[in-house]
Short mmCIF file of C-alpha atoms in Angstrom, two decimals:
data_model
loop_
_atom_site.label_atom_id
_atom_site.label_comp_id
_atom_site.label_asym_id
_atom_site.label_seq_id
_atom_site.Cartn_x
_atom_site.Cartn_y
_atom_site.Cartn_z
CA UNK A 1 0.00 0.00 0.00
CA UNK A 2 1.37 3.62 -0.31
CA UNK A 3 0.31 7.07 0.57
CA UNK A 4 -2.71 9.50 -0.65
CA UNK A 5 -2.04 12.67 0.83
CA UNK A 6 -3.84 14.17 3.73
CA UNK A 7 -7.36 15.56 1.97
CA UNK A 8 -8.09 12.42 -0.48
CA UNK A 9 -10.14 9.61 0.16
CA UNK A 10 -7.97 6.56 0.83
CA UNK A 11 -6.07 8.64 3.59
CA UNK A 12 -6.69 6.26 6.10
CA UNK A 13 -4.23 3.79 4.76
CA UNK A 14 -2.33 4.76 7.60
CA UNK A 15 -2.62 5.22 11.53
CA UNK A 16 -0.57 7.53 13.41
CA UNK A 17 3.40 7.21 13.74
CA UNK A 18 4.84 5.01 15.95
CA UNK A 19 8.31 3.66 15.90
CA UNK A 20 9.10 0.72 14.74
CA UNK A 21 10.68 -0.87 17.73
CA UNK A 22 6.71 -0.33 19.30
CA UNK A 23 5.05 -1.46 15.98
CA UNK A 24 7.26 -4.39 16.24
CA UNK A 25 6.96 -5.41 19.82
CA UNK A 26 4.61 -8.37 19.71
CA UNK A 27 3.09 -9.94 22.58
CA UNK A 28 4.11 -14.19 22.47
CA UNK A 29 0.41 -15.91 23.34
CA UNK A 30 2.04 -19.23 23.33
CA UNK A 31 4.46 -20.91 21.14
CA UNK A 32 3.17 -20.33 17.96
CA UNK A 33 0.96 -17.60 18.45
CA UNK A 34 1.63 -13.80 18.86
CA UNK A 35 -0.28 -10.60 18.45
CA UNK A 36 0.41 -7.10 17.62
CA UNK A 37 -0.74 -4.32 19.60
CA UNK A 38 -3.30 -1.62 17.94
CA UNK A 39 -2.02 1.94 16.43
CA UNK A 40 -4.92 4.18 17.47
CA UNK A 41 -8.60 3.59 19.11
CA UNK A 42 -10.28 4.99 15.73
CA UNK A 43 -10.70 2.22 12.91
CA UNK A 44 -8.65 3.15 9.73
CA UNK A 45 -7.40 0.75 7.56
CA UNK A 46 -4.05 -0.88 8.35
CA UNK A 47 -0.92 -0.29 6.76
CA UNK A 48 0.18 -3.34 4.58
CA UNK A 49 3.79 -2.72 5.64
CA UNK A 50 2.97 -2.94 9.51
CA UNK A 51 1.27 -6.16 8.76
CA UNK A 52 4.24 -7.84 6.76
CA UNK A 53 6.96 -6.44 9.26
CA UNK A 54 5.10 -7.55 12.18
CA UNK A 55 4.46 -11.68 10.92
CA UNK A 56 8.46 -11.66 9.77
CA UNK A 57 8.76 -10.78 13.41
CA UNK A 58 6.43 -13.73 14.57
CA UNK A 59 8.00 -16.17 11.55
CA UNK A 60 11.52 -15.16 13.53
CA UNK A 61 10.90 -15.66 16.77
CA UNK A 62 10.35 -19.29 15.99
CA UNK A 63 13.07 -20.86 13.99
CA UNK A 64 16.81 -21.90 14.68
CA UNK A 65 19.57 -19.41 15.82
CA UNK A 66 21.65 -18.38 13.16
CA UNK A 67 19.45 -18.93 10.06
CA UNK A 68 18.48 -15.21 8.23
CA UNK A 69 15.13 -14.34 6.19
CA UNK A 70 16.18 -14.68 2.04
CA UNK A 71 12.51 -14.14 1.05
CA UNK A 72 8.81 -13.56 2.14
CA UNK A 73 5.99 -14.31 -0.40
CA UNK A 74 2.88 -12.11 1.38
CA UNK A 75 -0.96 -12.01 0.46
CA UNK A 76 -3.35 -9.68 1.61
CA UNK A 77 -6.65 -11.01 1.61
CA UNK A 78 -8.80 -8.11 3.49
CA UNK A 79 -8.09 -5.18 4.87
CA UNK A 80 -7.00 -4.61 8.46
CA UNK A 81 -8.23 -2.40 11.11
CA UNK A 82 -6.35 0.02 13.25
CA UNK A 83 -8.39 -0.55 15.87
CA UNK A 84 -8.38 -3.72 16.73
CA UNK A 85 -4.97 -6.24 17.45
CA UNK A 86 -3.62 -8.66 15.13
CA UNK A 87 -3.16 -11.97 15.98
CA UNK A 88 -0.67 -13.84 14.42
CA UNK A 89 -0.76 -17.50 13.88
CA UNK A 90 2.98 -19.69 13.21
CA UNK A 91 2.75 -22.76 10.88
CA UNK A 92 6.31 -24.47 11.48
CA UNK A 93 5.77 -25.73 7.91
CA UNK A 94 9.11 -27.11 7.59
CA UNK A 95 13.13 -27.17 9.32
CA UNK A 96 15.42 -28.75 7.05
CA UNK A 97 19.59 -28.93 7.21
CA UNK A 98 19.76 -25.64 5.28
CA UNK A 99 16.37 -23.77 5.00
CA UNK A 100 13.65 -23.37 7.79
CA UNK A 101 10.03 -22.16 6.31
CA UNK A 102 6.92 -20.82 7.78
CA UNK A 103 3.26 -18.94 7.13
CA UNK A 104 2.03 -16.62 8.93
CA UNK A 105 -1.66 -16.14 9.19
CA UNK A 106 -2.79 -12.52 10.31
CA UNK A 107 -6.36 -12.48 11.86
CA UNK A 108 -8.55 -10.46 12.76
CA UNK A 109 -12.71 -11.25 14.03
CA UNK A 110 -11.82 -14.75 13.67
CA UNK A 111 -10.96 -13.91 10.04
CA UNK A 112 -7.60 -13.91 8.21
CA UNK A 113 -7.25 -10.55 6.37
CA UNK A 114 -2.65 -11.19 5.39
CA UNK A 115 -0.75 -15.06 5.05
CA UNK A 116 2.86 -15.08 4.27
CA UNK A 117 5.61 -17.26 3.45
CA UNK A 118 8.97 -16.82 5.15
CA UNK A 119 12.00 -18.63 4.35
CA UNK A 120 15.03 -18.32 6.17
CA UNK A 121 18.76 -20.03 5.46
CA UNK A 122 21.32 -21.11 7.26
CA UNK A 123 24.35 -18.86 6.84
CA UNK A 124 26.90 -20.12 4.91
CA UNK A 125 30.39 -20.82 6.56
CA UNK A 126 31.96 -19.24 3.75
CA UNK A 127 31.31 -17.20 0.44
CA UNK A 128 30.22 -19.07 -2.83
CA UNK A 129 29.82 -17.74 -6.16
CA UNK A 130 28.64 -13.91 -6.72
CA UNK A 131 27.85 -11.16 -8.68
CA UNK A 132 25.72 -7.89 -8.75
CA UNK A 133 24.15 -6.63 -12.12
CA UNK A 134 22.09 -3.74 -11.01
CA UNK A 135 24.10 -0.63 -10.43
CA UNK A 136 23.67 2.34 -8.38
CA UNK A 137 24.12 5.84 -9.40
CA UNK A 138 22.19 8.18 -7.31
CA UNK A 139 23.54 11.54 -5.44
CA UNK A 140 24.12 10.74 -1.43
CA UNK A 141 21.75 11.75 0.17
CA UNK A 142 23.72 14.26 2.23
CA UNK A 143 23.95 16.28 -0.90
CA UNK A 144 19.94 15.82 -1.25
CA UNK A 145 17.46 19.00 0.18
CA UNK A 146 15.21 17.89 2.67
CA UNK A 147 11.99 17.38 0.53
CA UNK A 148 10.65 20.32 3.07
CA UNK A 149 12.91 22.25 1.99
CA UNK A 150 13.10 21.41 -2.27
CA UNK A 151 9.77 21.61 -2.51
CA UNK A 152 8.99 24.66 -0.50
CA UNK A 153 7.41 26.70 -2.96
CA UNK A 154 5.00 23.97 -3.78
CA UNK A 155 1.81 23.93 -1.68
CA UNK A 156 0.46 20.35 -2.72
CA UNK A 157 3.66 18.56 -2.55
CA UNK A 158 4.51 19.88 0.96
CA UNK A 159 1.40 18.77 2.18
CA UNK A 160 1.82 15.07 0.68
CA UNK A 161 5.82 15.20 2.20
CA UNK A 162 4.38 16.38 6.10
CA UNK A 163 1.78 13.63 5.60
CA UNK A 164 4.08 11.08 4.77
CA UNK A 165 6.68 12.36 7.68
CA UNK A 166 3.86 12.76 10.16
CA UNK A 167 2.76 9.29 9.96
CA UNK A 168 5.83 7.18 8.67
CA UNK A 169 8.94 6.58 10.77
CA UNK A 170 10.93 7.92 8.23
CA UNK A 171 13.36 10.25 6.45
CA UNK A 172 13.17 11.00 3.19
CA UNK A 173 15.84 12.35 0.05
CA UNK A 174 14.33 12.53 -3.27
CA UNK A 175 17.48 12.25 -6.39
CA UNK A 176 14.71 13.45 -8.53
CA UNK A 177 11.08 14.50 -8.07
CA UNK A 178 8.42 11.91 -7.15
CA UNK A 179 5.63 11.06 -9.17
CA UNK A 180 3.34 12.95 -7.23
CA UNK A 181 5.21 16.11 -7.10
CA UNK A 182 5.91 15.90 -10.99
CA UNK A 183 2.29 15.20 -11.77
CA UNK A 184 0.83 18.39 -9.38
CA UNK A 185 3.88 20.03 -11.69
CA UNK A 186 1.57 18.92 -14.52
CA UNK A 187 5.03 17.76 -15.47
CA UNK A 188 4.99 13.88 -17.43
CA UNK A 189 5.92 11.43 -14.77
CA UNK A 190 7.29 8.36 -15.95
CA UNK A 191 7.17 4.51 -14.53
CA UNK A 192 10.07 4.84 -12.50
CA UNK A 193 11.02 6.93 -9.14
CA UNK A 194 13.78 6.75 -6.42
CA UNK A 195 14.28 8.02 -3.16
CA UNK A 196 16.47 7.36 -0.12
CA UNK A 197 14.91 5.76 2.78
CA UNK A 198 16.06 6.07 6.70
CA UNK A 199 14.24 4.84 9.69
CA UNK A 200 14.16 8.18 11.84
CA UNK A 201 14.75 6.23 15.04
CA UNK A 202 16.97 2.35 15.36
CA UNK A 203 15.04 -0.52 14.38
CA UNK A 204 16.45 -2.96 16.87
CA UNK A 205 19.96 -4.91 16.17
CA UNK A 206 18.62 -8.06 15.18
CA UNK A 207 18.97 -8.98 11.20
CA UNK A 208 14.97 -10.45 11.99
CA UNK A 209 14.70 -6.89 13.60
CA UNK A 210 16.05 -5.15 10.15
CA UNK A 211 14.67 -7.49 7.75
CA UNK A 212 11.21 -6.84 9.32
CA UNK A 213 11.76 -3.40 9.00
CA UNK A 214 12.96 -3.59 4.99
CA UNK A 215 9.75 -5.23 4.68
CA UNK A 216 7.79 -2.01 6.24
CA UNK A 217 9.41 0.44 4.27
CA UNK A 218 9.60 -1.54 1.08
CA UNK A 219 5.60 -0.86 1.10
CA UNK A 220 5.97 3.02 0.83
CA UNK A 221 5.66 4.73 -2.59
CA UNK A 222 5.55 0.97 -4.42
CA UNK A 223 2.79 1.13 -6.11
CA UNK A 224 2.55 4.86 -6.88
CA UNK A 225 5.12 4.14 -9.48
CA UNK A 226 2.44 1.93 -12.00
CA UNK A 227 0.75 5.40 -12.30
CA UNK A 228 3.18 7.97 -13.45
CA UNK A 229 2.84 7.25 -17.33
CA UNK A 230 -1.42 7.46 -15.98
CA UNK A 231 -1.61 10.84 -14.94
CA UNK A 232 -2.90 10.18 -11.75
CA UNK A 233 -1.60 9.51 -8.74
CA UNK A 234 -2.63 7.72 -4.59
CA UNK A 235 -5.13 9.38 -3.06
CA UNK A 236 -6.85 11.08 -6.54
CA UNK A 237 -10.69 10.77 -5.85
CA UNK A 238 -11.25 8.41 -9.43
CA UNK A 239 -8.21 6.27 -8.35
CA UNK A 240 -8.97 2.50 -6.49
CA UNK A 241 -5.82 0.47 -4.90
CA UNK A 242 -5.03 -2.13 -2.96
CA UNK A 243 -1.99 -3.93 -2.50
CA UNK A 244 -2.90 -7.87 -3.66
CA UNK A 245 0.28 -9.33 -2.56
CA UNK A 246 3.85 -8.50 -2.34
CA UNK A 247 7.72 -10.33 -2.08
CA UNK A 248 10.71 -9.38 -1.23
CA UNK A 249 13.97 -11.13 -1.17
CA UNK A 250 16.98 -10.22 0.60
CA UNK A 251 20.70 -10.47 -0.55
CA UNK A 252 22.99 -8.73 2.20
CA UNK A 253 22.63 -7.44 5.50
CA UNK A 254 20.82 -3.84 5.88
CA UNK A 255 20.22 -2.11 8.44
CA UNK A 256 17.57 0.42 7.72
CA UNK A 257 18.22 2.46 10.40
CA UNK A 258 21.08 4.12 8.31
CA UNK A 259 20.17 5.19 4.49
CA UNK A 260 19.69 3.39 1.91
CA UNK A 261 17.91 3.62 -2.11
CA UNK A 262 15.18 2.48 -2.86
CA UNK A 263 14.57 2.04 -6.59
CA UNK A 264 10.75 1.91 -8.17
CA UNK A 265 9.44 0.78 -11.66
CA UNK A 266 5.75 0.18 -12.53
CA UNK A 267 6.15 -2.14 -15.48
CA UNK A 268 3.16 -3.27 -16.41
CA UNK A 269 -1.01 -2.05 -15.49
CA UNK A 270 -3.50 -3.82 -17.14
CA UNK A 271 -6.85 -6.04 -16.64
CA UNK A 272 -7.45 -3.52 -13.21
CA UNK A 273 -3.99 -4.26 -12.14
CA UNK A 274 -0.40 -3.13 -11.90
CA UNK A 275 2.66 -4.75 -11.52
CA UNK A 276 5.94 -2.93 -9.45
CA UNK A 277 9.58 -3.99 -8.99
CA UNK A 278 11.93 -2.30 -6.28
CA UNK A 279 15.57 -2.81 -6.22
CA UNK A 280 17.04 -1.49 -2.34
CA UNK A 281 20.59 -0.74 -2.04
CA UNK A 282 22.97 0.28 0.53
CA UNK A 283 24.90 4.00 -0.04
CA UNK A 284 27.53 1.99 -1.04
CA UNK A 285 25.86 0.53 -3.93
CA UNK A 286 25.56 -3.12 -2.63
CA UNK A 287 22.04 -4.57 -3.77
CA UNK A 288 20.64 -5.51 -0.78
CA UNK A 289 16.86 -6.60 -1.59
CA UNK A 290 14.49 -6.98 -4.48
CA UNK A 291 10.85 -6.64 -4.69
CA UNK A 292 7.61 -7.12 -6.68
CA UNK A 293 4.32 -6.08 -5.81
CA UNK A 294 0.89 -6.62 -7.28
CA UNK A 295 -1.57 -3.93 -6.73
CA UNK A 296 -5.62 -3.27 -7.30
CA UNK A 297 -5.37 -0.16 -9.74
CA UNK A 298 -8.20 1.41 -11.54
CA UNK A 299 -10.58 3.89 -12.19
CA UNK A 300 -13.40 4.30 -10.28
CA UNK A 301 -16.57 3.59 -12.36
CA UNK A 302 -18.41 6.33 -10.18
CA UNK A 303 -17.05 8.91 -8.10
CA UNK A 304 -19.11 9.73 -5.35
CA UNK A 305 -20.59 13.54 -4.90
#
């Protein structure tokens, strides 16, 4: 899921901020079964990223020390409520000699509304064969304006940057200007965006800890990508979404606590659909994670008055 700004319908995507140590501080029911404490008493619909990032915690806290997430297949079924807890259910589908699995099964009223598929692997006790063909070339984001700050002069885009800061824990660098801003430009906005993503507060020092966390963030701005070439952007009145499911896979160690790029391409809408593709890397240009997300896109057949 990603971000309408503050006045559009679909704002409700997200509750208010919280860091992500809180978000991610489950309560263990018994062996298998945990549950995730409620953002807010008013009922909004749940982030998708809290969701993921919350099961990869649960999936973690129940497999074999030293074995590290290298993918998570997730599927959201309905959406969740802010105002109630999730409770998340631990299938020990399998624990083999080099790769442990589980699903996770989010519910809510008796209902599951998220299931995902977490594999983790057993670390290596030495390197094997590698290479990298993605590169990076982006601007540090030192040398990057605060998006406060760049886009200053522009009323619509600083209202869609304090939304996303106000309820995200996050910090933000845009290389170049974001969909949204370019289309409230009536600029042409293109498939693709990038921006540099930092959690604005540690995310724990577990790699569970900052894997879960990759997963949050890798939510934000996904999907908003498929719409550039569209004209239209999150949050327009005529414009439905819905993230249908999401993966990412993870390559090295990030901690997302410290900066890092995130990548965006919307390859593909069609049939009320859209397909996205992240690439995250480290400043130092180490590709860290991939991702693909399917989303509901499309234009609402009636708008309401």
């Amino acid at each position: 899921m990603s971000n309408p700004p503050a006045h559009t319908p679909g704002l409700l995507a997200f509750a208010a901020k919280a860091p992500l140590g809180e978000i991610f501080d489950l309560t263990r029911l018994d062996d298998s079964l945990f549950q995730g404490r409620s953002r807010g008493e008013v009922s909004t619909r749940t982030f998708g990223g809290e969701v993921l990032g919350q099961a990869i915690i649960a999936a973690g806290s129940t497999i074999p020390q030293g074995r590290d997430l290298h993918s998570a297949q997730a599927y959201y079924l309905l959406p969740g409520d802010t105002s109630l807890p999730v409770t998340y259910q631990v299938q020990r589908s399998r624990d083999g000699g080099s790769f442990t699995t589980r699903v996770v099964s989010a519910i809510q009223r008796d209902r599951p509304i998220f299931t995902v598929t977490c594999s983790f692997q057993r670390r290596p006790d030495s390197g094997g064969m590698t290479h990298q063909v993605p590169v990076m070339d982006a601007p540090d984001p030192e040398t990057l304006p605060d998006p406060l700050v760049a886009y200053a002069q522009d009323d619509a885009a600083v209202e869609w940057v304090r939304f996303l800061l106000d309820h995200q824990p996050v910090d933000l660098r845009f290389p170049e200007p974001p969909t949204r801003v370019r289309l409230a430009r009536g600029e042409p906005a293109g498939p693709r965006q990038r921006a540099w993503f930092r959690g604005h507060q540690p995310i724990g020092s577990t790699r569970v800890a900052h894997a879960a966390g990759l997963a949050y963030f890798s939510d934000l701005l996904l999907l908003s990508s498929a719409l550039g070439p569209h004209g239209r952007a999150l949050g327009d009145a005529d414009v439905q979404f819905a993230t249908i499911d999401h993966g990412i896979w993870y390559h090295a160690p990030l901690d997302p606590g410290e900066w890092f790029l995130y990548d965006m391409e919307g390859y593909w809408t069609g049939d009320d659909r859209a397909m996205c593709r992240g690439l995250i890397f480290d400043r130092h240009g180490t590709l860290c994670a991939s991702t693909l997300q399917e989303g509901l896109l499309r234009r609402k057949r009636e708008i309401p008055s």
